[in-house]
C-alpha cells in the first residue's frame, strides 16, 4: 500500500516539476531548449528525496534506496550534461563519466 502512495506522490511531483519548468520558460528565465534538462534535473532531485524515504522504511521485494538514488544521480547527470553540451561537449562527457565513476565506487563499497 505504501508503494501505491509513493507512486501517486511521484506522479504529483512530476506534474509539479513540469509546472515549474513551464513557469521558468514563461518568465524567460530559461530558453525553450532547456525545458527538458530542467525537468530531468528536478526529477532527479525528486528521486534522491524518494531514495531517502525508501531508506527510512525498507520494504521486502521492493527496489532498494541505493538503486533509486543511482537513478536520481543519473537523471541529474544527464540533465546537467544536456545543459553543458551548449558550452562544450567535453564538459558533458566529463560530468557523465564523473557520476558513473562515483556510482561504481559507491556500489563497490556498499555493504549488505
N, C-alpha and C. Protein backbone atom coordinates (compact mmCIF):
# COMPACT_ATOMS: atom_id res chain seq x y z
N UNK A 1 0.80 -1.19 0.00
CA UNK A 1 0.00 0.00 0.00
C UNK A 1 0.85 1.26 0.00
N UNK A 2 1.99 1.21 0.71
CA UNK A 2 2.86 2.38 0.77
C UNK A 2 3.47 2.67 -0.60
N UNK A 3 3.71 1.61 -1.39
CA UNK A 3 4.29 1.81 -2.72
C UNK A 3 3.30 2.52 -3.64
N UNK A 4 2.00 2.24 -3.48
CA UNK A 4 0.98 2.93 -4.27
C UNK A 4 0.96 4.42 -3.94
N UNK A 5 1.13 4.74 -2.68
CA UNK A 5 1.16 6.15 -2.29
C UNK A 5 2.40 6.85 -2.82
N UNK A 6 3.53 6.15 -2.81
CA UNK A 6 4.75 6.75 -3.37
C UNK A 6 4.63 6.95 -4.87
N UNK A 7 3.97 6.03 -5.54
CA UNK A 7 3.77 6.18 -6.98
C UNK A 7 2.90 7.39 -7.27
N UNK A 8 1.82 7.54 -6.53
CA UNK A 8 0.95 8.70 -6.71
C UNK A 8 1.67 9.99 -6.34
N UNK A 9 2.48 9.94 -5.31
CA UNK A 9 3.28 11.10 -4.91
C UNK A 9 4.28 11.47 -6.00
N UNK A 10 4.88 10.47 -6.63
CA UNK A 10 5.84 10.72 -7.71
C UNK A 10 5.15 11.32 -8.93
N UNK A 11 3.96 10.87 -9.26
CA UNK A 11 3.21 11.45 -10.38
C UNK A 11 2.89 12.92 -10.09
N UNK A 12 2.46 13.19 -8.87
CA UNK A 12 2.19 14.59 -8.49
C UNK A 12 3.44 15.45 -8.54
N UNK A 13 4.56 14.90 -8.08
CA UNK A 13 5.83 15.64 -8.13
C UNK A 13 6.26 15.90 -9.57
N UNK A 14 6.03 14.93 -10.45
CA UNK A 14 6.40 15.12 -11.86
C UNK A 14 5.57 16.24 -12.49
N UNK A 15 4.28 16.27 -12.21
CA UNK A 15 3.45 17.35 -12.75
C UNK A 15 3.86 18.70 -12.17
N UNK A 16 4.22 18.73 -10.91
CA UNK A 16 4.71 19.96 -10.30
C UNK A 16 6.02 20.42 -10.94
N UNK A 17 6.89 19.48 -11.25
CA UNK A 17 8.15 19.81 -11.92
C UNK A 17 7.88 20.35 -13.32
N UNK A 18 6.92 19.77 -14.02
CA UNK A 18 6.55 20.31 -15.34
C UNK A 18 6.03 21.74 -15.23
N UNK A 19 5.23 22.01 -14.21
CA UNK A 19 4.71 23.36 -13.99
C UNK A 19 5.86 24.33 -13.73
N UNK A 20 6.83 23.93 -12.91
CA UNK A 20 7.98 24.79 -12.62
C UNK A 20 8.76 25.08 -13.89
N UNK A 21 8.98 24.06 -14.73
CA UNK A 21 9.72 24.27 -15.97
C UNK A 21 8.96 25.19 -16.92
N UNK A 22 7.65 25.03 -17.00
CA UNK A 22 6.85 25.89 -17.87
C UNK A 22 6.85 27.34 -17.37
N UNK A 23 6.76 27.51 -16.06
CA UNK A 23 6.78 28.87 -15.49
C UNK A 23 8.15 29.51 -15.71
N UNK A 24 9.22 28.74 -15.56
CA UNK A 24 10.56 29.30 -15.84
C UNK A 24 10.69 29.73 -17.29
N UNK A 25 10.12 28.94 -18.20
CA UNK A 25 10.15 29.31 -19.62
C UNK A 25 9.29 30.55 -19.88
N UNK A 26 8.10 30.58 -19.27
CA UNK A 26 7.20 31.72 -19.47
C UNK A 26 7.79 33.01 -18.90
N UNK A 27 8.58 32.90 -17.85
CA UNK A 27 9.21 34.09 -17.25
C UNK A 27 10.51 34.46 -17.95
N UNK A 28 10.84 33.76 -19.02
CA UNK A 28 12.06 33.97 -19.79
C UNK A 28 13.32 33.75 -18.95
N UNK A 29 13.22 32.90 -17.95
CA UNK A 29 14.40 32.56 -17.14
C UNK A 29 15.25 31.51 -17.86
N UNK A 30 14.60 30.67 -18.67
CA UNK A 30 15.32 29.66 -19.45
C UNK A 30 14.81 29.69 -20.88
N UNK A 31 15.63 29.19 -21.77
CA UNK A 31 15.27 29.07 -23.18
C UNK A 31 14.41 27.81 -23.35
N UNK A 32 13.68 27.70 -24.45
CA UNK A 32 12.82 26.53 -24.65
C UNK A 32 13.64 25.26 -24.79
N UNK A 33 14.89 25.37 -25.21
CA UNK A 33 15.73 24.18 -25.34
C UNK A 33 16.18 23.63 -23.99
N UNK A 34 16.01 24.41 -22.93
CA UNK A 34 16.44 23.97 -21.60
C UNK A 34 15.29 23.46 -20.74
N UNK A 35 14.09 23.37 -21.30
CA UNK A 35 12.95 22.87 -20.52
C UNK A 35 13.17 21.41 -20.16
N UNK A 36 13.57 20.59 -21.11
CA UNK A 36 13.77 19.16 -20.84
C UNK A 36 14.93 18.92 -19.85
N UNK A 37 16.09 19.58 -19.98
CA UNK A 37 17.13 19.37 -18.97
C UNK A 37 16.70 19.81 -17.57
N UNK A 38 15.92 20.88 -17.46
CA UNK A 38 15.45 21.31 -16.14
C UNK A 38 14.51 20.26 -15.55
N UNK A 39 13.65 19.67 -16.37
CA UNK A 39 12.76 18.62 -15.90
C UNK A 39 13.58 17.41 -15.43
N UNK A 40 14.60 17.04 -16.20
CA UNK A 40 15.43 15.89 -15.81
C UNK A 40 16.15 16.14 -14.50
N UNK A 41 16.73 17.31 -14.35
CA UNK A 41 17.48 17.62 -13.12
C UNK A 41 16.54 17.66 -11.91
N UNK A 42 15.41 18.32 -12.05
CA UNK A 42 14.48 18.42 -10.92
C UNK A 42 13.87 17.06 -10.57
N UNK A 43 13.59 16.23 -11.59
CA UNK A 43 13.06 14.91 -11.30
C UNK A 43 14.14 14.03 -10.68
N UNK A 44 15.40 14.24 -11.05
CA UNK A 44 16.50 13.54 -10.40
C UNK A 44 16.61 13.91 -8.93
N UNK A 45 16.39 15.18 -8.63
CA UNK A 45 16.39 15.62 -7.22
C UNK A 45 15.23 14.96 -6.48
N UNK A 46 14.08 14.84 -7.14
CA UNK A 46 12.96 14.16 -6.51
C UNK A 46 13.29 12.69 -6.25
N UNK A 47 13.99 12.05 -7.18
CA UNK A 47 14.37 10.65 -6.98
C UNK A 47 15.31 10.50 -5.79
N UNK A 48 16.19 11.47 -5.57
CA UNK A 48 17.04 11.44 -4.39
C UNK A 48 16.21 11.56 -3.11
N UNK A 49 15.21 12.42 -3.13
CA UNK A 49 14.32 12.54 -1.97
C UNK A 49 13.53 11.25 -1.76
N UNK A 50 13.11 10.63 -2.84
CA UNK A 50 12.39 9.36 -2.76
C UNK A 50 13.29 8.26 -2.21
N UNK A 51 14.57 8.30 -2.57
CA UNK A 51 15.52 7.32 -2.02
C UNK A 51 15.66 7.50 -0.52
N UNK A 52 15.63 8.74 -0.05
CA UNK A 52 15.67 8.99 1.38
C UNK A 52 14.44 8.43 2.08
N UNK A 53 13.28 8.55 1.44
CA UNK A 53 12.07 7.97 2.02
C UNK A 53 12.14 6.44 2.04
N UNK A 54 12.70 5.87 0.99
CA UNK A 54 12.79 4.41 0.92
C UNK A 54 13.78 3.86 1.95
N UNK A 55 14.82 4.61 2.24
CA UNK A 55 15.81 4.10 3.20
C UNK A 55 15.28 4.09 4.62
N UNK A 56 14.32 4.97 4.91
CA UNK A 56 13.78 5.02 6.26
C UNK A 56 12.88 3.83 6.57
N UNK A 57 12.14 3.36 5.56
CA UNK A 57 11.25 2.21 5.74
C UNK A 57 11.46 1.25 4.57
N UNK A 58 12.45 0.37 4.63
CA UNK A 58 12.66 -0.57 3.53
C UNK A 58 11.54 -1.60 3.47
N UNK A 59 11.22 -2.01 2.24
CA UNK A 59 10.17 -2.99 2.04
C UNK A 59 10.75 -4.23 1.37
N UNK A 60 10.17 -5.36 1.68
CA UNK A 60 10.61 -6.61 1.09
C UNK A 60 10.16 -6.65 -0.37
N UNK A 61 11.03 -7.14 -1.24
CA UNK A 61 10.78 -7.30 -2.68
C UNK A 61 10.56 -5.96 -3.39
N UNK A 62 11.04 -4.89 -2.84
CA UNK A 62 10.92 -3.59 -3.48
C UNK A 62 12.32 -3.08 -3.82
N UNK A 63 12.36 -2.13 -4.71
CA UNK A 63 13.64 -1.53 -5.08
C UNK A 63 14.25 -0.88 -3.85
N UNK A 64 15.55 -1.08 -3.68
CA UNK A 64 16.19 -0.51 -2.51
C UNK A 64 16.54 0.96 -2.75
N UNK A 65 16.93 1.63 -1.69
CA UNK A 65 17.20 3.06 -1.76
C UNK A 65 18.42 3.36 -2.62
N UNK A 66 19.39 2.44 -2.66
CA UNK A 66 20.60 2.69 -3.46
C UNK A 66 20.27 2.76 -4.95
N UNK A 67 19.40 1.89 -5.43
CA UNK A 67 19.07 1.92 -6.86
C UNK A 67 18.25 3.16 -7.20
N UNK A 68 17.39 3.58 -6.29
CA UNK A 68 16.63 4.81 -6.53
C UNK A 68 17.56 6.02 -6.52
N UNK A 69 18.52 6.04 -5.60
CA UNK A 69 19.49 7.13 -5.55
C UNK A 69 20.35 7.14 -6.82
N UNK A 70 20.72 5.96 -7.30
CA UNK A 70 21.52 5.87 -8.52
C UNK A 70 20.76 6.43 -9.71
N UNK A 71 19.49 6.07 -9.81
CA UNK A 71 18.67 6.59 -10.90
C UNK A 71 18.54 8.11 -10.82
N UNK A 72 18.38 8.64 -9.61
CA UNK A 72 18.31 10.09 -9.44
C UNK A 72 19.59 10.79 -9.85
N UNK A 73 20.74 10.22 -9.46
CA UNK A 73 22.02 10.82 -9.84
C UNK A 73 22.24 10.76 -11.35
N UNK A 74 21.82 9.68 -11.97
CA UNK A 74 21.96 9.56 -13.43
C UNK A 74 21.07 10.59 -14.13
N UNK A 75 19.85 10.78 -13.64
CA UNK A 75 18.96 11.79 -14.23
C UNK A 75 19.55 13.19 -14.08
N UNK A 76 20.10 13.49 -12.91
CA UNK A 76 20.73 14.79 -12.71
C UNK A 76 21.93 14.96 -13.64
N UNK A 77 22.72 13.91 -13.80
CA UNK A 77 23.90 13.99 -14.67
C UNK A 77 23.50 14.17 -16.13
N UNK A 78 22.48 13.46 -16.58
CA UNK A 78 22.05 13.60 -17.97
C UNK A 78 21.48 14.99 -18.22
N UNK A 79 20.67 15.49 -17.30
CA UNK A 79 20.15 16.85 -17.45
C UNK A 79 21.25 17.90 -17.42
N UNK A 80 22.20 17.74 -16.50
CA UNK A 80 23.32 18.67 -16.43
C UNK A 80 24.22 18.59 -17.65
N UNK A 81 24.42 17.37 -18.15
CA UNK A 81 25.25 17.21 -19.35
C UNK A 81 24.56 17.81 -20.57
N UNK A 82 23.25 17.70 -20.63
CA UNK A 82 22.49 18.30 -21.73
C UNK A 82 22.68 19.82 -21.70
N UNK A 83 22.64 20.40 -20.52
CA UNK A 83 22.85 21.84 -20.39
C UNK A 83 24.29 22.21 -20.75
N UNK A 84 25.26 21.45 -20.27
CA UNK A 84 26.66 21.76 -20.53
C UNK A 84 27.06 21.53 -21.98
N UNK A 85 26.29 20.74 -22.70
CA UNK A 85 26.60 20.47 -24.10
C UNK A 85 26.59 21.76 -24.93
N UNK A 86 25.83 22.75 -24.48
CA UNK A 86 25.79 24.03 -25.20
C UNK A 86 27.13 24.75 -25.13
N UNK A 87 27.90 24.49 -24.08
CA UNK A 87 29.20 25.16 -23.94
C UNK A 87 30.32 24.35 -24.58
N UNK A 88 30.41 23.08 -24.22
CA UNK A 88 31.45 22.22 -24.79
C UNK A 88 31.05 20.77 -24.50
N UNK A 89 31.14 19.92 -25.49
CA UNK A 89 30.71 18.53 -25.31
C UNK A 89 31.65 17.78 -24.37
N UNK A 90 32.87 18.27 -24.20
CA UNK A 90 33.78 17.61 -23.27
C UNK A 90 33.33 17.76 -21.82
N UNK A 91 32.72 18.90 -21.48
CA UNK A 91 32.18 19.08 -20.14
C UNK A 91 31.05 18.07 -19.89
N UNK A 92 30.23 17.86 -20.89
CA UNK A 92 29.14 16.89 -20.76
C UNK A 92 29.69 15.49 -20.54
N UNK A 93 30.68 15.13 -21.32
CA UNK A 93 31.29 13.81 -21.17
C UNK A 93 31.94 13.66 -19.81
N UNK A 94 32.62 14.69 -19.35
CA UNK A 94 33.28 14.64 -18.05
C UNK A 94 32.25 14.47 -16.92
N UNK A 95 31.13 15.15 -17.01
CA UNK A 95 30.10 15.04 -15.98
C UNK A 95 29.51 13.63 -15.94
N UNK A 96 29.20 13.07 -17.10
CA UNK A 96 28.64 11.72 -17.16
C UNK A 96 29.65 10.71 -16.60
N UNK A 97 30.90 10.83 -16.99
CA UNK A 97 31.92 9.90 -16.50
C UNK A 97 32.16 10.06 -15.01
N UNK A 98 32.08 11.29 -14.50
CA UNK A 98 32.25 11.52 -13.07
C UNK A 98 31.15 10.84 -12.26
N UNK A 99 29.91 10.97 -12.71
CA UNK A 99 28.80 10.34 -12.00
C UNK A 99 28.88 8.82 -12.09
N UNK A 100 29.24 8.29 -13.25
CA UNK A 100 29.38 6.84 -13.38
C UNK A 100 30.50 6.31 -12.50
N UNK A 101 31.60 7.04 -12.42
CA UNK A 101 32.71 6.62 -11.55
C UNK A 101 32.29 6.65 -10.09
N UNK A 102 31.57 7.69 -9.68
CA UNK A 102 31.11 7.79 -8.29
C UNK A 102 30.14 6.66 -7.96
N UNK A 103 29.26 6.32 -8.89
CA UNK A 103 28.33 5.23 -8.66
C UNK A 103 29.04 3.88 -8.60
N UNK A 104 30.04 3.70 -9.44
CA UNK A 104 30.80 2.45 -9.42
C UNK A 104 31.55 2.29 -8.10
N UNK A 105 32.14 3.36 -7.61
CA UNK A 105 32.86 3.30 -6.33
C UNK A 105 31.88 3.07 -5.19
N UNK A 106 30.73 3.75 -5.22
CA UNK A 106 29.75 3.56 -4.16
C UNK A 106 29.19 2.13 -4.17
N UNK A 107 28.98 1.57 -5.35
CA UNK A 107 28.47 0.20 -5.44
C UNK A 107 29.51 -0.80 -4.96
N UNK A 108 30.77 -0.51 -5.23
CA UNK A 108 31.84 -1.43 -4.77
C UNK A 108 32.00 -1.37 -3.26
N UNK A 109 31.79 -0.22 -2.66
CA UNK A 109 31.97 -0.08 -1.22
C UNK A 109 30.70 -0.37 -0.42
N UNK A 110 29.59 -0.59 -1.13
CA UNK A 110 28.31 -0.82 -0.45
C UNK A 110 28.34 -2.16 0.29
N UNK A 111 27.81 -2.13 1.48
CA UNK A 111 27.72 -3.34 2.30
C UNK A 111 26.27 -3.78 2.36
N UNK A 112 26.08 -5.05 2.51
CA UNK A 112 24.73 -5.59 2.67
C UNK A 112 24.30 -5.50 4.09
